[in-house]
Tab-separated table of C-alpha atoms in Angstrom:
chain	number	residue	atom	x	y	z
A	270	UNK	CA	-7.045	-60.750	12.184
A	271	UNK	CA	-4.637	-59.209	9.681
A	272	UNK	CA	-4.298	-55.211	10.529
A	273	UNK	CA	-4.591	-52.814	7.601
A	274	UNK	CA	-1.411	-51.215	6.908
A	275	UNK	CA	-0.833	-47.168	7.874
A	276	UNK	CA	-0.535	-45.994	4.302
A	277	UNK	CA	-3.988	-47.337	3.811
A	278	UNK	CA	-5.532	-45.854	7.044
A	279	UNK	CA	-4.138	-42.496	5.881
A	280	UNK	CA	-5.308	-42.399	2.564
A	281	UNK	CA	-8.813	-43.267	4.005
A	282	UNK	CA	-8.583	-39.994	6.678
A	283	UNK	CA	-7.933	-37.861	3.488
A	284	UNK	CA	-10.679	-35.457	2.293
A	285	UNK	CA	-11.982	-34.544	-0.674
A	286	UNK	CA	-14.781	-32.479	0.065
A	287	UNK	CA	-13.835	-29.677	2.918
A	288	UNK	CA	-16.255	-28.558	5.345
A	289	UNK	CA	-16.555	-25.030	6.910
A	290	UNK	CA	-14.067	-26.144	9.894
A	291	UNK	CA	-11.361	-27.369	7.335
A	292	UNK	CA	-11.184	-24.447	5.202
A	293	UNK	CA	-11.530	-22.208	8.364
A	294	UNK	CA	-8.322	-24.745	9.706
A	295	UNK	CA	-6.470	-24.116	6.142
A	296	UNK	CA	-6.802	-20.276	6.227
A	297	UNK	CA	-5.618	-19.613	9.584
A	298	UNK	CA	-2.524	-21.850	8.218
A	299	UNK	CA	-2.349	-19.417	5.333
A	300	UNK	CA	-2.583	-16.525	7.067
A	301	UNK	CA	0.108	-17.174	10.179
A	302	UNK	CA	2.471	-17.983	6.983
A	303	UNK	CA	2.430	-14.426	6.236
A	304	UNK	CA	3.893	-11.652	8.068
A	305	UNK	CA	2.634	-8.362	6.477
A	306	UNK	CA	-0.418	-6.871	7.884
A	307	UNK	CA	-0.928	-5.877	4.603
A	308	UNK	CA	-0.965	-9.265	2.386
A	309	UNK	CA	-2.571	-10.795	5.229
A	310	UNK	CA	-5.629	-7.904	4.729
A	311	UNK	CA	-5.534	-9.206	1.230
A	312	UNK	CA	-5.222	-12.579	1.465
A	313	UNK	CA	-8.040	-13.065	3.843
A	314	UNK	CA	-10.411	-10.977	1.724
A	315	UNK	CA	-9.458	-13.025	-1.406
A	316	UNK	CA	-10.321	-16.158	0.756
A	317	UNK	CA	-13.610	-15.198	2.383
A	318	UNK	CA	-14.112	-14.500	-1.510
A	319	UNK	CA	-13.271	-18.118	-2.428
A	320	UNK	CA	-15.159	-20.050	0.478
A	321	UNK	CA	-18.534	-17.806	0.000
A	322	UNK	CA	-18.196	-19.072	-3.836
A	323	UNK	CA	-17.077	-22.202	-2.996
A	324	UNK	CA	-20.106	-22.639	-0.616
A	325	UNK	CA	-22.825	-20.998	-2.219
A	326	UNK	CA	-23.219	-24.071	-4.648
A	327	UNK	CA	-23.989	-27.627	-3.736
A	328	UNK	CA	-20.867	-28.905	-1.995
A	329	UNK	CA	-18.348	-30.614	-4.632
A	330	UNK	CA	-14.386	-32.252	-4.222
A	331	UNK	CA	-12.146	-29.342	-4.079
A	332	UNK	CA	-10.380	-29.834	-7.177
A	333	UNK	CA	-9.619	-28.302	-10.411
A	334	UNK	CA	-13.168	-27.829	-11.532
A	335	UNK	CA	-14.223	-26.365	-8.905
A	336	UNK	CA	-11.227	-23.929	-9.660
A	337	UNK	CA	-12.275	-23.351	-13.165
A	338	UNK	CA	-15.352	-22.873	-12.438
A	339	UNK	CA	-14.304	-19.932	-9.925
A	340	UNK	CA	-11.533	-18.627	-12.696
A	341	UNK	CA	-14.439	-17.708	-14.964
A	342	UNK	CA	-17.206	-16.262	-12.535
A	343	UNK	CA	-13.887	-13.772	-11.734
A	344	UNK	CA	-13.855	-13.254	-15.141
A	345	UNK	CA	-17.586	-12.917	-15.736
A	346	UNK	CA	-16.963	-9.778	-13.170
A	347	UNK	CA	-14.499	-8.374	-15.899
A	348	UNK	CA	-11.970	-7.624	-13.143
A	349	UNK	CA	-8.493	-7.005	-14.029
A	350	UNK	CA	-6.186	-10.017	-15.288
A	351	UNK	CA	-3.523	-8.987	-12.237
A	352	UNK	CA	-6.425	-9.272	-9.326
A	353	UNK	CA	-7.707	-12.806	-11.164
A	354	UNK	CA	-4.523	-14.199	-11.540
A	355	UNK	CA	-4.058	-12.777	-7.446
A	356	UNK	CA	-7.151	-14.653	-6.697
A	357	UNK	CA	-5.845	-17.500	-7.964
A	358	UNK	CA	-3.119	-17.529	-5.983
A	359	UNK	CA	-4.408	-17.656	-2.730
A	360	UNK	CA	-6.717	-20.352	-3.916
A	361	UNK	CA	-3.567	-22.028	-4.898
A	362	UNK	CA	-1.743	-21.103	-1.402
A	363	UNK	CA	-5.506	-22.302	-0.261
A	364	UNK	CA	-5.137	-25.720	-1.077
A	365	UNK	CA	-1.220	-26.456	-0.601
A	366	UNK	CA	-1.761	-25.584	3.195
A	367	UNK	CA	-4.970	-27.838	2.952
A	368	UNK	CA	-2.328	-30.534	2.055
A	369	UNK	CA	-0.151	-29.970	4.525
A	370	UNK	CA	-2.361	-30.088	6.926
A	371	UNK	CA	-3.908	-33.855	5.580
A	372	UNK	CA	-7.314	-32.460	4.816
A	373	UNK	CA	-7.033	-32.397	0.806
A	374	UNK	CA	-4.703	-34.925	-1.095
A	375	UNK	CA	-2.031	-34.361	-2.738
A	376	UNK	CA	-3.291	-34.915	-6.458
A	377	UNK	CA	-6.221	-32.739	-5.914
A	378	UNK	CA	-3.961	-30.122	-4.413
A	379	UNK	CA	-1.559	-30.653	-7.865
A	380	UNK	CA	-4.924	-30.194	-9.803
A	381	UNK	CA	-5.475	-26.924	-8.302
A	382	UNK	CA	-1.976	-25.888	-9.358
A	383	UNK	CA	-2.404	-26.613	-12.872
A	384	UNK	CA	-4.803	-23.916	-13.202
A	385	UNK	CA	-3.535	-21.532	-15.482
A	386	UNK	CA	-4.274	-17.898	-14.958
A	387	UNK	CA	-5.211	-15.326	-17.158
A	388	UNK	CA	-2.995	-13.641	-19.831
A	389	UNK	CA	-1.834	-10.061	-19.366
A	390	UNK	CA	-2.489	-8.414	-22.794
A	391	UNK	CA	-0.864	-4.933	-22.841
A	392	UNK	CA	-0.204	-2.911	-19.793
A	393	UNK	CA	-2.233	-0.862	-17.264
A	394	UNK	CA	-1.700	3.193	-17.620
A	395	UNK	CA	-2.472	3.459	-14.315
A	396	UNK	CA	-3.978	7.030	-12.689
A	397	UNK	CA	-2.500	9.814	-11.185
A	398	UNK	CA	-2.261	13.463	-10.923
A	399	UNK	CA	-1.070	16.386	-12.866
A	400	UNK	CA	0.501	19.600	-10.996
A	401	UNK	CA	-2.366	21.422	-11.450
A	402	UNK	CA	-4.878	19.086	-10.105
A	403	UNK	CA	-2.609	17.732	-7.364
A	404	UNK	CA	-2.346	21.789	-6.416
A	405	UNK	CA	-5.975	21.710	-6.350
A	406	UNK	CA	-6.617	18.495	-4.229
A	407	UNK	CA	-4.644	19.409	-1.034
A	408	UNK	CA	-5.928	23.289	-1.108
A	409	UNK	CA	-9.555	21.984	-1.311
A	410	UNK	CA	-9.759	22.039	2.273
A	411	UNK	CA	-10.953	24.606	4.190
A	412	UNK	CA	-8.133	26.134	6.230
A	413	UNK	CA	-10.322	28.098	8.752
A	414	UNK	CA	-11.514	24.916	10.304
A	415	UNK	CA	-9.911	22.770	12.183
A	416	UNK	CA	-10.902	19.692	10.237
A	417	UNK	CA	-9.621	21.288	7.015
A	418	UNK	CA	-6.163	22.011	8.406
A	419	UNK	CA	-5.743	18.775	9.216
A	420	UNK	CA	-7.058	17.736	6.098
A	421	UNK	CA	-4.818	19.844	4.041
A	422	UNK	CA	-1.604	18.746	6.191
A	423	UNK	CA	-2.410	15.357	5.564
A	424	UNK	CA	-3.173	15.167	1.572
A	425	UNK	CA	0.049	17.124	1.600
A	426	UNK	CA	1.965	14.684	3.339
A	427	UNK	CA	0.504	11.605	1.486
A	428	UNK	CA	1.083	13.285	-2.091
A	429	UNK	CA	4.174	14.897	-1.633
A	430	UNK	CA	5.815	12.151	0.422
A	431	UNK	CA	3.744	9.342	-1.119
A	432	UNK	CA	2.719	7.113	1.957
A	433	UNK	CA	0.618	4.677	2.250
A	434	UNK	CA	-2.921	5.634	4.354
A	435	UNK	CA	-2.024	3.093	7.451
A	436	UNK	CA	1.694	4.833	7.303
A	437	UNK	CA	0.195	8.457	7.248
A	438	UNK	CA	-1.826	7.728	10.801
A	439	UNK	CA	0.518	5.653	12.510
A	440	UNK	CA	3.309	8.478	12.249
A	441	UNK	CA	4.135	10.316	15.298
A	442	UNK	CA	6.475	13.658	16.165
A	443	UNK	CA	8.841	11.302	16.773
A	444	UNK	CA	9.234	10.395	13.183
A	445	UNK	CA	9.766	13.691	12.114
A	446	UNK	CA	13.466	14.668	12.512
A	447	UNK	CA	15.859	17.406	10.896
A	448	UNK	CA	18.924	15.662	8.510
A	449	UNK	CA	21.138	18.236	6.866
A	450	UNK	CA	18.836	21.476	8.142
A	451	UNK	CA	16.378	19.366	6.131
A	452	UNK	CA	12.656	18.173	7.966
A	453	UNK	CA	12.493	14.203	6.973
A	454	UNK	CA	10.537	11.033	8.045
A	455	UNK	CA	13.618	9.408	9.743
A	456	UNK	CA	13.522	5.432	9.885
A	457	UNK	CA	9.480	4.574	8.545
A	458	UNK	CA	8.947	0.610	8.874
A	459	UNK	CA	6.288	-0.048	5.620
A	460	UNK	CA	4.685	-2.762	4.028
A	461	UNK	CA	6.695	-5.644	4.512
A	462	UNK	CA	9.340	-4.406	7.282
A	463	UNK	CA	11.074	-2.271	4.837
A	464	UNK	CA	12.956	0.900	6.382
A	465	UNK	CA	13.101	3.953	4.783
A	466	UNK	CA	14.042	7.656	4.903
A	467	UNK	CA	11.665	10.072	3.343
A	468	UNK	CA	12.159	13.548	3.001
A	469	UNK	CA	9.699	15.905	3.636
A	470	UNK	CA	9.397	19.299	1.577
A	471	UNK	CA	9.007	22.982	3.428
A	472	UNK	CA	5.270	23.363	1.823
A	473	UNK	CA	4.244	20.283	3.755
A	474	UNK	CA	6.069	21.206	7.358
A	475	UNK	CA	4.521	24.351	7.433
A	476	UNK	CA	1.077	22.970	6.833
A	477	UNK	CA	1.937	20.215	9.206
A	478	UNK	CA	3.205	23.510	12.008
A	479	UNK	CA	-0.425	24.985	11.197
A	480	UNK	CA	-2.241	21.868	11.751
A	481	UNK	CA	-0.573	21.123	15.008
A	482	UNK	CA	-0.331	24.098	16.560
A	483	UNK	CA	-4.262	24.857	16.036
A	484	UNK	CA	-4.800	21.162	17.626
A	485	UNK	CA	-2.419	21.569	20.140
A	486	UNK	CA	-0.443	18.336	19.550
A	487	UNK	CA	2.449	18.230	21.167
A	488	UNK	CA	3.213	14.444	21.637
A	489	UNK	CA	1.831	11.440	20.314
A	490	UNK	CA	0.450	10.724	16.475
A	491	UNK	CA	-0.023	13.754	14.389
A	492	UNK	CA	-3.254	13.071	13.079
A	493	UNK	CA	-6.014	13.171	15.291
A	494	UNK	CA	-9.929	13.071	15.006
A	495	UNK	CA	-11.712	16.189	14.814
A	496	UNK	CA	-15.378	16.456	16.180
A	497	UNK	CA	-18.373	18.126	15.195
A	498	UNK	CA	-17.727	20.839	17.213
A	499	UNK	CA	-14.024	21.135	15.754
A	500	UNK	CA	-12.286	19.693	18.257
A	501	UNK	CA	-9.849	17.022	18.458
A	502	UNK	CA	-10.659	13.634	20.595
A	503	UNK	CA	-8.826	10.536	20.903
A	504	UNK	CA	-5.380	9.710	19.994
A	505	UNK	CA	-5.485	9.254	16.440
A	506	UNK	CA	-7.494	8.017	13.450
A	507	UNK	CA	-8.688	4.904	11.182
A	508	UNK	CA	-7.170	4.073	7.923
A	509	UNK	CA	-10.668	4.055	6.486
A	510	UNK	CA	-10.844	8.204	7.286
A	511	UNK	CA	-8.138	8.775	4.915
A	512	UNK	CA	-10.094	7.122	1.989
A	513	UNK	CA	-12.717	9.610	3.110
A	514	UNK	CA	-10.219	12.387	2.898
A	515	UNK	CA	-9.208	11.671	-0.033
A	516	UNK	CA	-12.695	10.639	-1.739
A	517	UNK	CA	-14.008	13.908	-0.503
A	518	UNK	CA	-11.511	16.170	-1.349
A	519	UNK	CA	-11.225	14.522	-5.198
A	520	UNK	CA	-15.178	15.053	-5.404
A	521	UNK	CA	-14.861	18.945	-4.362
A	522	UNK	CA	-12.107	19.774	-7.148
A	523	UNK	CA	-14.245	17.426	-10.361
A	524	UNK	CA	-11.652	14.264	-9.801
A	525	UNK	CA	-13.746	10.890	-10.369
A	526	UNK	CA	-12.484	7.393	-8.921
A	527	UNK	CA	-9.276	8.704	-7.031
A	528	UNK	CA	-8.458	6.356	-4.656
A	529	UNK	CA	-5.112	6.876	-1.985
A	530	UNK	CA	-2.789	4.743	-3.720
A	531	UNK	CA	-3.454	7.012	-6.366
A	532	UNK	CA	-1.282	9.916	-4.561
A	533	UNK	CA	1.893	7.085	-4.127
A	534	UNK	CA	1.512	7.668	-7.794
A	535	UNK	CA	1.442	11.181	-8.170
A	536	UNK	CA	4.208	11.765	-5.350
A	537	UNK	CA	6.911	14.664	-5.642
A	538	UNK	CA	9.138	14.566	-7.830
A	539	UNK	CA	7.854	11.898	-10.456
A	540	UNK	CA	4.265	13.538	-11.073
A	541	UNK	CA	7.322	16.287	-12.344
A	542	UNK	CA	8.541	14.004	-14.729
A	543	UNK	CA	5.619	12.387	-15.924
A	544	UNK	CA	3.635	15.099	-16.887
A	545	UNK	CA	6.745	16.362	-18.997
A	546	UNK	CA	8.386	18.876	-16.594
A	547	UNK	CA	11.333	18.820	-14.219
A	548	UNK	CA	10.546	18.780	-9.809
A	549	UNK	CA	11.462	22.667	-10.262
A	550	UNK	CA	9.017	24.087	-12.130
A	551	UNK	CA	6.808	21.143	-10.367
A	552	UNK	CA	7.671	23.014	-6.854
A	553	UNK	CA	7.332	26.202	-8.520
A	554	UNK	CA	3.519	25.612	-8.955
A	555	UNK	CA	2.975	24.559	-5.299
A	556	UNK	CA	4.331	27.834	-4.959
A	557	UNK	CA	6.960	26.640	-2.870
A	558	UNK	CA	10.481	28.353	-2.277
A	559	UNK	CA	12.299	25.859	0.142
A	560	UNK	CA	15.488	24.277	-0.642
A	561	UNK	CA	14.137	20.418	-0.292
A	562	UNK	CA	13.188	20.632	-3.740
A	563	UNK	CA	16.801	20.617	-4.948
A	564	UNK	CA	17.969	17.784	-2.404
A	565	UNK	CA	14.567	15.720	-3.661
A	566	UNK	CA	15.210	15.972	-7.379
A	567	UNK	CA	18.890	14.955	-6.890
A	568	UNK	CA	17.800	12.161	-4.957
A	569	UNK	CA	14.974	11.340	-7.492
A	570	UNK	CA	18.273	11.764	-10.352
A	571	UNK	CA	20.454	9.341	-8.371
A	572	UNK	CA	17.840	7.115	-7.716
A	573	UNK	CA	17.058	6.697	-11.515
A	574	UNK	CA	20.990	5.145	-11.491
A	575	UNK	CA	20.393	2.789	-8.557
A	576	UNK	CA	19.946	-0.485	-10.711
A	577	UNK	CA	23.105	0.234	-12.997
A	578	UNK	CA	25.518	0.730	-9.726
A	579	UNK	CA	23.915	-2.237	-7.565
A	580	UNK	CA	24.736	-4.133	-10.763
A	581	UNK	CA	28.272	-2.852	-11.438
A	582	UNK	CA	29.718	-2.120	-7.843
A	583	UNK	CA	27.736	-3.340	-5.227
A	584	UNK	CA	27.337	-0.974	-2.498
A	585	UNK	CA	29.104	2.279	-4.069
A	586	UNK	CA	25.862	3.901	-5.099
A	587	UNK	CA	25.003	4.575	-1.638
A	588	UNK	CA	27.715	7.180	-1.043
A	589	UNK	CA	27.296	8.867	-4.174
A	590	UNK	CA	23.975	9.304	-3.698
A	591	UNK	CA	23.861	10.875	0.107
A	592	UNK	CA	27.640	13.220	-1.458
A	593	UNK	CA	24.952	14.171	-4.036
A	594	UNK	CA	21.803	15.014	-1.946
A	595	UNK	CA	24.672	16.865	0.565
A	596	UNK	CA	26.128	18.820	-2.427
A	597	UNK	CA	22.384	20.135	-3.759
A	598	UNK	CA	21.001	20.925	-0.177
A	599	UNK	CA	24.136	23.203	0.029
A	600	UNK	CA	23.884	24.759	-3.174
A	601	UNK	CA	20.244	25.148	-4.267
């Protein structure tokens, strides 16, 4: 009896049609491709997303219809052309892992990647915070409490030093070190491994001394929970608290649809410059007399000449830039 060849047998093994198990099998492959916390939050949302869609109607080939079909019920939710076109892609990432893996051919997978996403027509202003409202957001807080110190040191430290929520209550007093008789976040690992320096302004170390000394926090993470009772438990706090914070705080002083990200936005010294004054007059208004001011806006004005020396000399704008935040921290 003649044998049918391999090339044959696998083509028959190939799906069309995925079933709970294989999609399940193709996102864990997606997701152990990845290696920030953060696009892996993302990307799993985005494909729970595609598999309740993709399941909630009767049970069709994985292909580019199907994709279509999914483009325009995004688009039916009038979300933004960056977060469709993001969908997209992990629908796209989606199917080239259900390739890989033999559950999905490889013309239905190239199907897939034909689908075009959607065009980007003008560009998003964005939100963020003027000096006056960014004043008013981390003195909404009510300092006699417990809670509200804490609250106040850490809107502070998000808009002022503009991290990211899961950054803000993973940092501990180890983080915070002195460079050039100036307090800074020494050596912060972010989103996607990247290491960073961030200096941190007098205003917001002597909210963070009030906060800690009233919760008695001498070791560990520096943002605890606070109980009913106004005491601190536990050693720390969830990301979803800050969104809280923040929601909370943007509700007391008339702020609608602030969101946490919005601070990185806002954060010391470029709120300054976008609402048309210098980080001076910005500090000024905070009502702060430190001299971190002067070291951050000539690290904000040697920053804004990065790209032209990384293009000219490689490598020579990082002396000039540490000579220059040296020379201003010496004579603010």
């Amino acid at each position: 009896m003649k044998q049918k060849s391999s090339s044959r047998r696998r083509r028959i093994g190939i799906k069309s049609v995925l079933r709970l198990p294989d999609l399940e099998h193709a996102k864990a492959a997606v997701l152990n491709s990845l290696t920030s916390r953060d696009a892996k939050r993302g990307y799993r949302h985005a494909i729970d997303e595609f598999v309740d869609s993709y399941c909630s109607e009767p049970r069709l080939a994985l292909n580019r219809i199907v994709v279509l079909r999914y483009r325009s019920h995004l688009e039916s939710r009038q979300l933004a052309p960056g977060t469709i076109n993001l969908r997209l892609g992990v629908v796209r990432r989606l199917a080239y892992e259900a390739a890989d893996c033999g559950l999905l051919s490889a013309d239905l997978a190239a199907g897939i990647r034909r689908v075009k996403g959607v065009k980007k027509l003008g560009r998003r202003l964005g939100n963020w915070l003027t000096a006056e409202q960014g004043h008013a957001l981390w003195q909404s807080p009510d300092r006699q409490r417990l809670k509200g110190k804490r609250d106040r040191a850490l809107l502070a430290l998000l808009l002022a030093c503009g991290l990211r929520r899961h950054e803000a209550v993973a940092l501990t007093l180890d983080h915070l070190q002195q460079r050039e008789e100036h307090w800074a976040i020494v050596d912060r690992v972010g989103k996607g491994g990247h290491i960073r320096t961030v200096p941190v302004p007098d205003w917001v170390t002597t909210e963070l001394e009030d906060w800690l000394r009233a919760a008695a926090i001498d070791r560990g993470k520096l943002f605890r929970r606070v109980n009913k009772v106004g005491r601190t438990w536990g050693y720390g706090m969830m990301v979803k608290a800050v969104w809280h914070i923040v929601k909370e705080s943007a509700r007391n002083i008339g702020v609608a649809r602030l969101a946490p990200h919005d601070l990185r936005r806002s954060a010391l010294p470029r709120i300054g410059r976008r609402v048309g004054a210098d980080s001076i007059s910005f500090g000024a208004r905070f009502s702060a007399d430190d001299q971190t001011l002067p070291w951050l806006q000539a690290a904000d004005s040697f920053s804004l000449q990065r790209s032209h020396w990384h293009r000219a000399e490689p490598l020579m704008w990082l002396p000039r830039l540490w000579k220059g935040c040296r020379r201003s921290a010496r004579n603010p």
